Amino acid sequence: MVYLVQPRLVNEPFGDAGLLLDFSFKSRAILFDLGDLVPLPAGTISKIRQVFVSHMHMDHFAGFDRMLRLLLNRTAELQVFGPPGLTDAVEGKLRSYTWNLLDETSEDFTIIAAEWNLKDELTRSRFKARNKFGREKLGVEALASRRLLMEPDFHVEAVALDHGIPCLAFAFQESLRVNVHKARLDELGLPVGPWLTEAKQLVRSHADPDAIVTIPGHRDMKLGDLLSAKVLVTGPGERICYATDLAFTEPNLSRLIALAEGSDYLFIEGGFLDEDEAIAASKHHLTASQAGSVAAAARVVRSVPMHFSPRYLGREQLLLDEFQKGLTTGLATRFSD
Ligand SMILES: [Zn+2]
Ligand SMILES: [Zn+2]
């Protein structure tokens, strides 16, 4: 099966949290969190069109500068989504530099800050290089089902969790998985080529089965016939969740489990050992075993712990073992006492 995106952590587990979603056949990527981006090559950063910021603690936002530096001299638009305070934070970053060399002849680089009010509104503001990054309010959009970004192939939804401050967890949901059955293609004498990408796009956008697909060097076919001949095979879209910096409280867990339920991936913070559970709680963080319990309760297919506290450098295996223990025990007994 070929997936729409490939997820991978930006840093090793003791580094800053951050997840890259790299689109398989496009020069495009989405990033969850803007911490240390040094491990990402410049070519990868230049593919990023949307960034989702969980909260503006430094280890989740300091990478804004590296991104800005790399994108500044390009004609591109970068959308940055985040919790209340995001627009001020973006403006604060931009205001900290001197822009006298920018004018209307500069490259047309634009940042759109899209700030979620944690309910049903997204407020967009624009910062254009050609305008020396002055802040312009664009408008307020009504949101349905906490979906911050909606595209035909996928959407990204968020929930607000408590980390002493609001902190967002995200889910990337592929609309529909569409794959090409190569053996069937060969049996029917159909060529490979860009027409397949277009046909897959038609399926994902729920086009009429009678829609005509033009196939170079072959007679045209109806979309529905390609599906019934199993040249194109559909399945449920992939779901990838990312949750970092959250306290082990019942409201947080019920929201996160609802978001992550049945996901293909859950990337989850769990940076403390059980012996330091009180320290984790005081910092509004999970322990590794608590994170494993959440992954088990959400019945995710794969779970990856991240954002380990540097106090355990060299003792990574202990954290991985406790995460595994949490996965095995689950959540059921956690709140019983
Ligand atoms: Zn934090
Ligand atoms: Zn953090």
Short mmCIF file of C-alpha atoms and ligand atoms in Angstrom, two decimals, residues 55 57 163 245, ligand 1:
data_model
loop_
_atom_site.label_atom_id
_atom_site.label_comp_id
_atom_site.label_asym_id
_atom_site.label_seq_id
_atom_site.Cartn_x
_atom_site.Cartn_y
_atom_site.Cartn_z
CA HIS A 55 1.99 25.70 21.95
CA HIS A 57 7.01 27.00 24.64
CA HIS A 163 -0.41 21.60 29.83
CA ASP A 245 3.14 18.21 26.41
ZN ZN B 1 5.54 22.70 26.83
#
